[in-house]
mmCIF file of C-alpha atoms in Angstrom:
data_model
loop_
_atom_site.group_PDB
_atom_site.id
_atom_site.type_symbol
_atom_site.label_atom_id
_atom_site.label_comp_id
_atom_site.label_asym_id
_atom_site.label_seq_id
_atom_site.Cartn_x
_atom_site.Cartn_y
_atom_site.Cartn_z
ATOM 1 C CA UNK A 1 -108.203 -186.602 -14.004
ATOM 2 C CA UNK A 2 -110.450 -183.347 -14.345
ATOM 3 C CA UNK A 3 -110.382 -181.959 -18.084
ATOM 4 C CA UNK A 4 -108.700 -178.735 -16.915
ATOM 5 C CA UNK A 5 -105.935 -180.567 -15.361
ATOM 6 C CA UNK A 6 -105.543 -182.620 -18.899
ATOM 7 C CA UNK A 7 -105.492 -179.429 -20.981
ATOM 8 C CA UNK A 8 -103.047 -177.901 -18.408
ATOM 9 C CA UNK A 9 -100.514 -180.696 -18.350
ATOM 10 C CA UNK A 10 -100.960 -181.083 -22.227
ATOM 11 C CA UNK A 11 -99.469 -177.518 -22.799
ATOM 12 C CA UNK A 12 -96.142 -178.879 -21.295
ATOM 13 C CA UNK A 13 -95.575 -181.366 -24.065
ATOM 14 C CA UNK A 14 -95.009 -178.308 -26.463
ATOM 15 C CA UNK A 15 -96.202 -177.767 -29.945
ATOM 16 C CA UNK A 16 -94.734 -180.800 -31.458
ATOM 17 C CA UNK A 17 -92.554 -178.668 -33.894
ATOM 18 C CA UNK A 18 -88.746 -178.902 -34.273
ATOM 19 C CA UNK A 19 -86.735 -176.056 -33.523
ATOM 20 C CA UNK A 20 -86.431 -173.658 -36.367
ATOM 21 C CA UNK A 21 -83.195 -172.574 -35.717
ATOM 22 C CA UNK A 22 -80.726 -173.314 -38.832
ATOM 23 C CA UNK A 23 -77.163 -173.648 -38.461
ATOM 24 C CA UNK A 24 -74.704 -171.889 -40.633
ATOM 25 C CA UNK A 25 -70.669 -171.760 -40.352
ATOM 26 C CA UNK A 26 -70.836 -168.034 -41.234
ATOM 27 C CA UNK A 27 -73.358 -167.117 -38.323
ATOM 28 C CA UNK A 28 -71.125 -169.560 -36.133
ATOM 29 C CA UNK A 29 -67.896 -167.675 -36.963
ATOM 30 C CA UNK A 30 -69.835 -164.183 -36.541
ATOM 31 C CA UNK A 31 -71.340 -165.706 -32.843
ATOM 32 C CA UNK A 32 -67.910 -166.759 -31.886
ATOM 33 C CA UNK A 33 -65.952 -163.719 -33.172
ATOM 34 C CA UNK A 34 -68.752 -161.182 -31.417
ATOM 35 C CA UNK A 35 -68.725 -163.098 -28.135
ATOM 36 C CA UNK A 36 -64.929 -163.122 -28.044
ATOM 37 C CA UNK A 37 -64.046 -159.578 -29.061
ATOM 38 C CA UNK A 38 -66.899 -158.140 -26.954
ATOM 39 C CA UNK A 39 -65.879 -160.103 -23.582
ATOM 40 C CA UNK A 40 -62.203 -159.821 -24.341
ATOM 41 C CA UNK A 41 -62.726 -155.930 -24.595
ATOM 42 C CA UNK A 42 -64.486 -155.934 -21.381
ATOM 43 C CA UNK A 43 -62.015 -158.024 -19.729
ATOM 44 C CA UNK A 44 -59.110 -156.061 -20.971
ATOM 45 C CA UNK A 45 -60.707 -152.988 -19.648
ATOM 46 C CA UNK A 46 -61.498 -154.608 -16.384
ATOM 47 C CA UNK A 47 -57.895 -155.356 -15.737
ATOM 48 C CA UNK A 48 -57.065 -151.779 -15.755
ATOM 49 C CA UNK A 49 -59.825 -150.702 -13.319
ATOM 50 C CA UNK A 50 -60.322 -153.296 -10.964
ATOM 51 C CA UNK A 51 -60.771 -152.476 -7.339
ATOM 52 C CA UNK A 52 -59.259 -155.492 -5.776
ATOM 53 C CA UNK A 53 -57.687 -158.800 -7.688
ATOM 54 C CA UNK A 54 -60.910 -160.580 -7.334
ATOM 55 C CA UNK A 55 -63.468 -157.451 -8.515
ATOM 56 C CA UNK A 56 -63.471 -156.903 -12.164
ATOM 57 C CA UNK A 57 -66.050 -154.587 -12.130
ATOM 58 C CA UNK A 58 -66.908 -153.877 -15.904
ATOM 59 C CA UNK A 59 -66.762 -157.687 -16.548
ATOM 60 C CA UNK A 60 -70.041 -159.009 -14.784
ATOM 61 C CA UNK A 61 -71.769 -162.251 -15.030
ATOM 62 C CA UNK A 62 -74.902 -160.969 -16.771
ATOM 63 C CA UNK A 63 -72.864 -159.811 -19.684
ATOM 64 C CA UNK A 64 -72.092 -163.565 -20.720
ATOM 65 C CA UNK A 65 -75.546 -164.165 -21.126
ATOM 66 C CA UNK A 66 -76.191 -160.879 -22.855
ATOM 67 C CA UNK A 67 -73.118 -161.626 -25.045
ATOM 68 C CA UNK A 68 -75.211 -165.282 -26.074
ATOM 69 C CA UNK A 69 -78.133 -163.089 -27.180
ATOM 70 C CA UNK A 70 -76.192 -160.461 -28.820
ATOM 71 C CA UNK A 71 -73.984 -162.648 -30.866
ATOM 72 C CA UNK A 72 -75.567 -166.283 -31.227
ATOM 73 C CA UNK A 73 -79.233 -164.785 -31.544
ATOM 74 C CA UNK A 74 -79.204 -161.410 -32.920
ATOM 75 C CA UNK A 75 -82.373 -161.574 -34.817
ATOM 76 C CA UNK A 76 -84.375 -162.516 -31.222
ATOM 77 C CA UNK A 77 -86.350 -159.781 -29.741
ATOM 78 C CA UNK A 78 -84.324 -159.751 -26.441
ATOM 79 C CA UNK A 79 -81.347 -159.079 -28.435
ATOM 80 C CA UNK A 80 -82.372 -155.736 -29.730
ATOM 81 C CA UNK A 81 -80.794 -152.582 -28.483
ATOM 82 C CA UNK A 82 -84.077 -151.288 -26.751
ATOM 83 C CA UNK A 83 -84.257 -154.545 -24.781
ATOM 84 C CA UNK A 84 -80.700 -154.801 -23.941
ATOM 85 C CA UNK A 85 -80.353 -151.196 -22.988
ATOM 86 C CA UNK A 86 -83.454 -150.928 -21.372
ATOM 87 C CA UNK A 87 -83.470 -154.089 -19.498
ATOM 88 C CA UNK A 88 -80.086 -153.691 -18.222
ATOM 89 C CA UNK A 89 -80.661 -150.204 -17.286
ATOM 90 C CA UNK A 90 -84.047 -150.725 -15.442
ATOM 91 C CA UNK A 91 -82.487 -153.680 -13.770
ATOM 92 C CA UNK A 92 -79.599 -152.084 -12.441
ATOM 93 C CA UNK A 93 -81.189 -149.039 -11.053
ATOM 94 C CA UNK A 94 -83.953 -151.570 -9.131
ATOM 95 C CA UNK A 95 -81.282 -153.778 -7.839
ATOM 96 C CA UNK A 96 -79.339 -150.563 -6.231
ATOM 97 C CA UNK A 97 -82.677 -149.153 -4.879
ATOM 98 C CA UNK A 98 -83.689 -152.543 -3.049
ATOM 99 C CA UNK A 99 -80.198 -152.780 -1.691
ATOM 100 C CA UNK A 100 -80.178 -149.569 -0.394
ATOM 101 C CA UNK A 101 -83.780 -149.689 1.115
ATOM 102 C CA UNK A 102 -83.553 -153.560 2.149
ATOM 103 C CA UNK A 103 -80.272 -155.101 2.204
ATOM 104 C CA UNK A 104 -81.256 -158.000 4.537
ATOM 105 C CA UNK A 105 -82.485 -160.572 4.611
ATOM 106 C CA UNK A 106 -80.452 -161.165 1.562
ATOM 107 C CA UNK A 107 -83.060 -163.971 0.391
ATOM 108 C CA UNK A 108 -85.700 -161.384 0.481
ATOM 109 C CA UNK A 109 -83.900 -158.404 -1.377
ATOM 110 C CA UNK A 110 -82.907 -160.758 -3.981
ATOM 111 C CA UNK A 111 -86.193 -162.014 -4.533
ATOM 112 C CA UNK A 112 -87.577 -158.446 -4.550
ATOM 113 C CA UNK A 113 -84.994 -157.083 -6.939
ATOM 114 C CA UNK A 114 -85.452 -159.657 -9.625
ATOM 115 C CA UNK A 115 -89.449 -159.750 -9.269
ATOM 116 C CA UNK A 116 -89.599 -155.935 -9.781
ATOM 117 C CA UNK A 117 -86.893 -155.746 -12.437
ATOM 118 C CA UNK A 118 -88.895 -158.523 -14.501
ATOM 119 C CA UNK A 119 -92.378 -156.742 -14.133
ATOM 120 C CA UNK A 120 -90.802 -153.150 -14.933
ATOM 121 C CA UNK A 121 -89.213 -154.745 -17.905
ATOM 122 C CA UNK A 122 -92.208 -156.463 -18.911
ATOM 123 C CA UNK A 123 -94.301 -153.251 -18.574
ATOM 124 C CA UNK A 124 -91.707 -150.925 -20.390
ATOM 125 C CA UNK A 125 -91.104 -153.724 -23.346
ATOM 126 C CA UNK A 126 -87.658 -154.167 -22.630
ATOM 127 C CA UNK A 127 -87.712 -157.587 -21.264
ATOM 128 C CA UNK A 128 -83.614 -158.795 -21.540
ATOM 129 C CA UNK A 129 -83.433 -161.908 -19.319
ATOM 130 C CA UNK A 130 -79.818 -161.188 -18.426
ATOM 131 C CA UNK A 131 -81.427 -158.096 -16.575
ATOM 132 C CA UNK A 132 -82.363 -160.287 -13.821
ATOM 133 C CA UNK A 133 -78.837 -161.118 -13.028
ATOM 134 C CA UNK A 134 -77.953 -157.346 -13.115
ATOM 135 C CA UNK A 135 -80.399 -156.847 -10.495
ATOM 136 C CA UNK A 136 -79.417 -159.727 -8.508
ATOM 137 C CA UNK A 137 -75.597 -158.723 -8.847
ATOM 138 C CA UNK A 138 -76.429 -155.311 -7.066
ATOM 139 C CA UNK A 139 -77.904 -157.360 -4.125
ATOM 140 C CA UNK A 140 -75.434 -160.331 -3.724
ATOM 141 C CA UNK A 141 -72.407 -158.413 -5.265
ATOM 142 C CA UNK A 142 -69.242 -157.774 -3.168
ATOM 143 C CA UNK A 143 -68.698 -154.871 -0.866
ATOM 144 C CA UNK A 144 -66.975 -152.916 -3.711
ATOM 145 C CA UNK A 145 -70.209 -153.388 -5.821
ATOM 146 C CA UNK A 146 -72.456 -152.168 -2.868
ATOM 147 C CA UNK A 147 -70.198 -149.089 -2.151
ATOM 148 C CA UNK A 148 -70.778 -148.065 -5.800
ATOM 149 C CA UNK A 149 -74.460 -147.342 -5.013
ATOM 150 C CA UNK A 150 -75.825 -146.123 -8.393
ATOM 151 C CA UNK A 151 -72.516 -145.781 -10.028
ATOM 152 C CA UNK A 152 -73.144 -149.483 -10.648
ATOM 153 C CA UNK A 153 -75.812 -148.348 -13.107
ATOM 154 C CA UNK A 154 -73.182 -146.502 -15.261
ATOM 155 C CA UNK A 155 -69.968 -148.687 -14.623
ATOM 156 C CA UNK A 156 -70.102 -151.431 -14.957
ATOM 157 C CA UNK A 157 -73.649 -151.890 -16.469
ATOM 158 C CA UNK A 158 -74.142 -149.101 -19.089
ATOM 159 C CA UNK A 159 -70.442 -149.012 -20.111
ATOM 160 C CA UNK A 160 -70.313 -152.626 -20.668
ATOM 161 C CA UNK A 161 -73.682 -152.999 -22.572
ATOM 162 C CA UNK A 162 -72.817 -150.019 -24.896
ATOM 163 C CA UNK A 163 -69.478 -151.583 -25.565
ATOM 164 C CA UNK A 164 -71.048 -154.883 -26.179
ATOM 165 C CA UNK A 165 -73.727 -153.277 -28.477
ATOM 166 C CA UNK A 166 -70.881 -151.534 -30.370
ATOM 167 C CA UNK A 167 -69.023 -154.646 -30.944
ATOM 168 C CA UNK A 168 -72.380 -156.433 -32.003
ATOM 169 C CA UNK A 169 -72.973 -153.534 -34.547
ATOM 170 C CA UNK A 170 -69.724 -154.275 -36.380
ATOM 171 C CA UNK A 171 -69.542 -158.047 -36.081
ATOM 172 C CA UNK A 172 -73.085 -159.174 -36.787
ATOM 173 C CA UNK A 173 -73.177 -157.150 -39.953
ATOM 174 C CA UNK A 174 -70.094 -158.883 -41.424
ATOM 175 C CA UNK A 175 -71.856 -161.798 -42.533
ATOM 176 C CA UNK A 176 -74.322 -161.347 -45.510
ATOM 177 C CA UNK A 177 -76.835 -163.472 -43.746
ATOM 178 C CA UNK A 178 -77.474 -161.139 -40.688
ATOM 179 C CA UNK A 179 -78.488 -157.626 -40.303
ATOM 180 C CA UNK A 180 -78.257 -156.157 -36.752
ATOM 181 C CA UNK A 181 -80.589 -154.766 -35.280
ATOM 182 C CA UNK A 182 -83.784 -155.495 -36.507
ATOM 183 C CA UNK A 183 -84.895 -152.139 -34.777
ATOM 184 C CA UNK A 184 -83.751 -149.840 -32.526
ATOM 185 C CA UNK A 185 -87.054 -149.019 -30.386
#
């Protein structure tokens, strides 16, 4: 086997180190409390603003992943406000724009929206992995989401993210072992 291929495959074994993630009951409690309050708040607001019985526009899938980052790993770079706000905003704008310009074929629009959002988040130092799902929802979402156009960026995306961040500021700082955020910008 050529040496370059051996070196390439060797990278996939990892560094051999164990995960440095320590487990603490206070952090676990804050993680649970933040995720519960944040998503319950969005869910409750969704019940009063649903377009149909199936569309809960303030509660979208990417917020579940954002909650895991905000409350489960608040020190992670991708959980800092710059990344959360910027990543979702950029991704929502890209998703809506791609849908308006190229709604079909769905597979192409989906791939374009997520790939463009990914590179723009990278270039602006706002990479937030759930942002990819925010762009994707703008493409594959229901007709109710499509009908919103750029309002999708404001509600549900920015409204939901601001509320999740406010909960993160309150809950993550309850534990003496946590400080959130590490930085804003």
